[in-house]
Coordinates of C-alpha atoms in Angstrom, one line a residue:
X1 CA 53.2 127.7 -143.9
X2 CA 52.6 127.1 -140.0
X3 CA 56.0 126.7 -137.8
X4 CA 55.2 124.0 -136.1
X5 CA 52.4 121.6 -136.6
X6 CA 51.4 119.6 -133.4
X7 CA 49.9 116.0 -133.8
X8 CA 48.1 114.6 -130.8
X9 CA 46.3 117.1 -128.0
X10 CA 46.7 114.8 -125.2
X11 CA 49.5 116.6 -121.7
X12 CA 52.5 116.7 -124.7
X13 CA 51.2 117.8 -127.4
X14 CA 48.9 120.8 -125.6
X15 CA 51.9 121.7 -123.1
X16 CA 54.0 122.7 -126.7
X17 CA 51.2 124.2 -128.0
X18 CA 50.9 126.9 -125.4
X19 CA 54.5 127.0 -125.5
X20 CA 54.9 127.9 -128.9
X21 CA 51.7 129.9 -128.9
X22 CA 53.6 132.3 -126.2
X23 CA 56.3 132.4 -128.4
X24 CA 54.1 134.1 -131.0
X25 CA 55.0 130.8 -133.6
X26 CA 52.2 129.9 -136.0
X27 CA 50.8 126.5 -134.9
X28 CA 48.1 124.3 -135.1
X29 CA 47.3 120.9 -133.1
X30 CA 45.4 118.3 -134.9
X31 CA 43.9 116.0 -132.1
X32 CA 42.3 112.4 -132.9
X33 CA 40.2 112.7 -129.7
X34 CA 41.8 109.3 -128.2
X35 CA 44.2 110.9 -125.7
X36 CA 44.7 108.0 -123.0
X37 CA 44.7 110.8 -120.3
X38 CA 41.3 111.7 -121.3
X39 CA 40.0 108.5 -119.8
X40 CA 41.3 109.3 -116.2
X41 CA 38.9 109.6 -113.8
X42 CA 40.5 111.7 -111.6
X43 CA 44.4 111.8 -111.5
X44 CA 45.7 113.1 -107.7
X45 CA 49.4 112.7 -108.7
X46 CA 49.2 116.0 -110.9
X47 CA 50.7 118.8 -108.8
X48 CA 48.3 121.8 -107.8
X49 CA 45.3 119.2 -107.7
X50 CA 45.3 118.3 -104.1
X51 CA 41.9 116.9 -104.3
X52 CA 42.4 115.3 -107.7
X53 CA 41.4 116.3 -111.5
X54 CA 40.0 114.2 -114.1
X55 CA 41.4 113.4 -117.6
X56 CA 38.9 115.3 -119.0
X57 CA 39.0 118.2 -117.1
X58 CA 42.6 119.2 -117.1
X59 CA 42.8 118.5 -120.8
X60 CA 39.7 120.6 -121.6
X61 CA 41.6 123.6 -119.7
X62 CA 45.0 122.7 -121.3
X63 CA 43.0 122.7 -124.6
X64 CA 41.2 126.5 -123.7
X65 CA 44.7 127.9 -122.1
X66 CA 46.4 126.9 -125.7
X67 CA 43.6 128.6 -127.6
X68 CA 43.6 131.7 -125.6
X69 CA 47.1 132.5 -126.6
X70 CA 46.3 131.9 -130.6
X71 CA 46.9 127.7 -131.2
X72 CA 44.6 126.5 -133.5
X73 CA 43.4 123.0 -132.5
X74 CA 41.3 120.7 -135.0
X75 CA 39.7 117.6 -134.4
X76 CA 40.9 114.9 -136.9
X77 CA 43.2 112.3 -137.8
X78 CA 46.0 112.7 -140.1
X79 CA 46.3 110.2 -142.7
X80 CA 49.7 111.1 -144.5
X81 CA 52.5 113.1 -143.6
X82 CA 55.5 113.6 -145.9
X83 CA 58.7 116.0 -146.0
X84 CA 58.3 118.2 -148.8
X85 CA 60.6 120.9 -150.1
X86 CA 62.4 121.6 -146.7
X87 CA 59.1 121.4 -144.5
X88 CA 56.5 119.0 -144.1
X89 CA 53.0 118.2 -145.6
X90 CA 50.0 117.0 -143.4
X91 CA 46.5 115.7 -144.6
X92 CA 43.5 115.3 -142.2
X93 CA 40.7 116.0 -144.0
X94 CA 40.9 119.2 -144.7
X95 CA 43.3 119.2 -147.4
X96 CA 47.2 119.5 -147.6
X97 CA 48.4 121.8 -144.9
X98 CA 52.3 123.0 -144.6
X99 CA 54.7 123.1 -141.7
X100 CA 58.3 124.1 -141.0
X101 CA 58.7 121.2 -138.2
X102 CA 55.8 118.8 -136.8
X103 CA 55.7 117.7 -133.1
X104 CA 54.5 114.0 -132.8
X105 CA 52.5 113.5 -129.5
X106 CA 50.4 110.6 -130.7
X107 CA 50.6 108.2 -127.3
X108 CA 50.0 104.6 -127.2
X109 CA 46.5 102.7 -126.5
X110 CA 46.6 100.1 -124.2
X111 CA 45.6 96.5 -124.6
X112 CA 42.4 95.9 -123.4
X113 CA 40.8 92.7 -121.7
X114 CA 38.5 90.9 -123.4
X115 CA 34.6 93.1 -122.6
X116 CA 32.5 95.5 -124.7
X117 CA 33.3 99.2 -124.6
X118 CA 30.7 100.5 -122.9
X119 CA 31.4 98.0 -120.0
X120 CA 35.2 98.8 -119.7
X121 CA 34.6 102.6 -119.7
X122 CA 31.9 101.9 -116.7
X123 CA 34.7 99.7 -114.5
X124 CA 37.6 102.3 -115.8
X125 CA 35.3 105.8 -114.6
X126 CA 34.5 103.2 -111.2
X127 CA 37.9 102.3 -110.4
X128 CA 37.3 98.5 -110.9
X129 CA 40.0 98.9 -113.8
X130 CA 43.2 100.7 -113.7
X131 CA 46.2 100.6 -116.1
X132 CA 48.7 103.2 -114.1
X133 CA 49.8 101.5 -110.7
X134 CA 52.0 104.5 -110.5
X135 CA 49.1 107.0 -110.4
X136 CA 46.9 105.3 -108.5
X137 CA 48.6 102.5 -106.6
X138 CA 47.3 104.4 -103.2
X139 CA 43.8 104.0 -104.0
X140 CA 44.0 100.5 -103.8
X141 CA 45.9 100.4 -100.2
X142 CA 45.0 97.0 -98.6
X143 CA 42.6 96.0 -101.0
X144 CA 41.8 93.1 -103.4
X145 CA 43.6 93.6 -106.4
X146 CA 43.8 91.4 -109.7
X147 CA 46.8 92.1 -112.5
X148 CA 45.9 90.3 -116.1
X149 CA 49.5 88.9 -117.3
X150 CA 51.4 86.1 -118.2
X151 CA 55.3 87.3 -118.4
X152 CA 58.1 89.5 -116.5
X153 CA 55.7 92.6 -116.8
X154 CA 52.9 91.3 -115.5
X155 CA 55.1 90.4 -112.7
X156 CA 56.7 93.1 -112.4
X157 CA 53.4 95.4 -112.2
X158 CA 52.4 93.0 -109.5
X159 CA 56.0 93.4 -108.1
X160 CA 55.3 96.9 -108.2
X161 CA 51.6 97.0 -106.5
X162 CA 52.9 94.6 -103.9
X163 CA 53.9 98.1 -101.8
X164 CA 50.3 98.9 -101.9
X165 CA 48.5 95.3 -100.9
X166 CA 49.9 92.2 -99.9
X167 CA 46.7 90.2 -101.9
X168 CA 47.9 90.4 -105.0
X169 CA 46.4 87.6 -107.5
X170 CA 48.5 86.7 -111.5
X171 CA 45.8 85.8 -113.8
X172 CA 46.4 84.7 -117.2
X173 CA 45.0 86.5 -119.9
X174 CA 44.9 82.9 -122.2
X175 CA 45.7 79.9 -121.1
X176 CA 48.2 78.7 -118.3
X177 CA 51.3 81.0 -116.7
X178 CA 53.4 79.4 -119.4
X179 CA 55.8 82.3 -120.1
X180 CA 56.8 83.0 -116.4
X181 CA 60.2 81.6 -116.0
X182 CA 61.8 80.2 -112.7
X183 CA 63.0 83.6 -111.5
X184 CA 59.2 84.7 -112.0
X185 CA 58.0 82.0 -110.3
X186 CA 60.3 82.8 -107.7
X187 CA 59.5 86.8 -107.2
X188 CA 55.6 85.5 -106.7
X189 CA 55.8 83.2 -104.3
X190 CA 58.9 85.2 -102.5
X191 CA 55.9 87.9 -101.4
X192 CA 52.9 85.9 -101.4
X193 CA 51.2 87.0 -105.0
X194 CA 48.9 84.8 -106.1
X195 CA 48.9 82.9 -109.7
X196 CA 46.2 81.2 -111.4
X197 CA 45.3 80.4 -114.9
X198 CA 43.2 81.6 -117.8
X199 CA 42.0 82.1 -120.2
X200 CA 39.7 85.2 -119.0
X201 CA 37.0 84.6 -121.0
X202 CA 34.8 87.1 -119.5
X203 CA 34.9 90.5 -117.3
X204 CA 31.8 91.3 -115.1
X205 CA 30.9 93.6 -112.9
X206 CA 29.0 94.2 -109.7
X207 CA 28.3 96.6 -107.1
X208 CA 31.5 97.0 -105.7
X209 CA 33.8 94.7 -107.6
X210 CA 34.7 93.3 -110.8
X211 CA 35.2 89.5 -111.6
X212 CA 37.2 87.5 -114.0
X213 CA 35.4 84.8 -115.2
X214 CA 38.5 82.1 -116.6
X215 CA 37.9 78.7 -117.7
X216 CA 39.1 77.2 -114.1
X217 CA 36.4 79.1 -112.0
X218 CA 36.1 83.0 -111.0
X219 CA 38.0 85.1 -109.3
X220 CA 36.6 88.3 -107.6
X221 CA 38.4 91.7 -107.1
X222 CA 38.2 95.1 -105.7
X223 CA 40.2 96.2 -108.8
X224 CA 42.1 95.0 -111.5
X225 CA 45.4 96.0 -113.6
X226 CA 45.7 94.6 -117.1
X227 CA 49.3 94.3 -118.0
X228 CA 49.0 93.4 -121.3
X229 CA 51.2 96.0 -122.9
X230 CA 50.6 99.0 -125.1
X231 CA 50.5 99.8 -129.0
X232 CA 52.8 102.8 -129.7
X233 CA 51.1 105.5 -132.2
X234 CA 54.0 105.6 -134.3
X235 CA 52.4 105.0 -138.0
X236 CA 53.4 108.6 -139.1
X237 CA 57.1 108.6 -137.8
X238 CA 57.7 105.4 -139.7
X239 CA 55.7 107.6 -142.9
X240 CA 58.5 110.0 -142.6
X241 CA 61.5 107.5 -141.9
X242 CA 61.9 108.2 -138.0
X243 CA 64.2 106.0 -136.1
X244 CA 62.2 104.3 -134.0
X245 CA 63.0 101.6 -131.0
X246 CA 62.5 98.0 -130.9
X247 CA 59.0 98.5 -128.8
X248 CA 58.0 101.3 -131.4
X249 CA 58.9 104.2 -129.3
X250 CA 60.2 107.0 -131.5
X251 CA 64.0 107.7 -130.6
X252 CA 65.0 111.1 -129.5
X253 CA 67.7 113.3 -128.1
X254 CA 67.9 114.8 -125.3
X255 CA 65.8 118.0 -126.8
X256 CA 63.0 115.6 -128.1
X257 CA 64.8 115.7 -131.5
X258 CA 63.9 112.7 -133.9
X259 CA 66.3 111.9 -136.4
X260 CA 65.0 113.2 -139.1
X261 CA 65.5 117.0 -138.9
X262 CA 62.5 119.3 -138.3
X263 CA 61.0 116.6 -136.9
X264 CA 60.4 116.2 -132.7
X265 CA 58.6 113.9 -130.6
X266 CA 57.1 114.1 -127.0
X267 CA 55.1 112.1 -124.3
X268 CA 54.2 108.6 -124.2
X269 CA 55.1 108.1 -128.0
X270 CA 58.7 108.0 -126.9
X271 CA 60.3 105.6 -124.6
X272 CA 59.9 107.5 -121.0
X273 CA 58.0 107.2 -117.5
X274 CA 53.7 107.5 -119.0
X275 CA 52.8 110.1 -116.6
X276 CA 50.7 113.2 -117.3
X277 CA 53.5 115.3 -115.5
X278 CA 56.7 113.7 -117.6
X279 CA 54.5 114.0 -120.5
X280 CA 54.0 118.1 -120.3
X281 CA 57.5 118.3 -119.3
X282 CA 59.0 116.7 -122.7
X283 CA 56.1 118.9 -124.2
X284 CA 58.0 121.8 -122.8
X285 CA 60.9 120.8 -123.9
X286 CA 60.3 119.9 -127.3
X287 CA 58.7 123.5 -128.0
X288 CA 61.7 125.4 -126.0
X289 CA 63.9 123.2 -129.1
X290 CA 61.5 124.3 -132.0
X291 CA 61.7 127.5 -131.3
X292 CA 65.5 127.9 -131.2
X293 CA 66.0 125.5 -133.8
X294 CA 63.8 127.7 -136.0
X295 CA 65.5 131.1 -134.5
X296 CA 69.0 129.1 -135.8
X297 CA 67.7 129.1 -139.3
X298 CA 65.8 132.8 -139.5
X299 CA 65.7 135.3 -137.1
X300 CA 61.9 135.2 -135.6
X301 CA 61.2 139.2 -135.6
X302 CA 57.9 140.4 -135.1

């Protein structure tokens, strides 16, 4: 029976694990190997990094730093998780495995334009596509920029960039700006953003820029930010009856409690600022709360 069993190894999830590893709890972190934070090229908003560290990098050293201090991490996906007889039951694989409390730090995937894999992880590792203008809004001072979106967010990430560049272009993902109300209309041409219509049928790249190729011509760009939304990893709160938000966030308390006791959620899985540093935060969090919450119950004596 482990204390706590960690789902997703992405900032959350591997901030509790060394957590609760230094707490001397028995843990394990079951990792799909889709952490979105994996993908970043190099991050320079992540404190101590002056000179920037990629996705990969800081959650390779996350990953050993857990480890050192006794977290077992396996590579899988769990398929069911049910409450059973005052804990919880996990499958990945590997057969049924037992836990007093799980952590969820599964993360969200975000939408993708339409282009092959191998293409978007070429633009994404070259900077020609970006999903967080928070993190890297600087590196596109003064340049070219393209945001794929159709309704208030896409205007509002254009909104957003517009304190970065003042040539900012709105293309559709389908068809014609359609959803953008007057007030949207409005924002756009109040700071000179650019609108024009889809549907981007294409994505290509070349040396130095990516275009969008739409059924109304092609537009060229030094970078571009699809706003297209997200899909929250939240298939095994809703297994075990979590409370979740309209957008499919799972709700917590202000400890990263779920509503279903024993069970805790952290990072972008819950509604919250996606950023590798608010993410290790609730991580922190959450496993400060799992270990007194287990403490409440049985004295943790060594």
């Amino acid at each position: 029976m482990l204390d706590c069993l960690i789902v997703g190894g992405g900032p959350a999830g591997l901030t509790a694990a060394i957590y609760l590893a230094r707490f001397h709890l028995s843990i394990r972190v079951v990792d799909a190997g889709n952490s979105r934070a994996a993908l970043i090229p190099c991050t320079r908003n992540h404190a101590g990094f002056p000179d920037g560290i990629s996705g990969e990098e800081l959650i390779a050293r996350m990953t050993a730093q857990a480890q050192k201090y006794g977290a077992a991490i396996d590579t899988g996906r769990v398929t069911r998780l049910a409450a059973i007889g005052g804990g919880f039951e996990a499958e990945w694989g590997c057969g049924p495995v037992n836990a007093r409390t799980v952590l969820l730090a599964t993360g969200v995937t975000n939408r993708r334009p339409p282009m092959d894999e191998a293409l978007h992880d070429e633009a994404l590792a070259r900077g020609l596509i970006r999903y967080c203008p928070i993190c890297d809004g600087y590196e596109v001072t003064d340049k070219k920029v393209g945001v794929i979106g159709d309704d208030s967010h896409g205007v509002a990430e254009a909104m957003f960039l517009r304190g970065f560049t003042a040539d900012l272009t709105l293309v559709a993902p389908d068809t014609r700006q359609r959803k953008l109300d007057a007030q949207d209309w409005h924002r756009l041409e109040e700071f000179g953003i650019g609108a024009a219509d889809g549907p981007v049928t294409d994505v290509r790249l070349e040396r130095d820029a990516i275009v969008l190729v739409t059924a109304a011509g092609e537009h060229q760009f030094d970078s571009v930010y699809p706003a297209l939304g997200s899909d929250v990893h939240s298939g095994l709160a809703k297994m075990l009856g979590v409370a979740l938000a309209p957008d499919g966030c799972i709700k917590v308390d202000a400890h990263q409690r779920a509503s279903v006791p024993g069970v805790y959620a952290a990072g972008d899985v819950v509604k919250g600022l996606d950023q590798i540093s608010h993410a290790m935060g609730e991580g922190g969090v959450a496993a400060t709360t799992i270990r007194n919450d287990l403490a409440s119950q049985s004295p943790l004596l060594r």
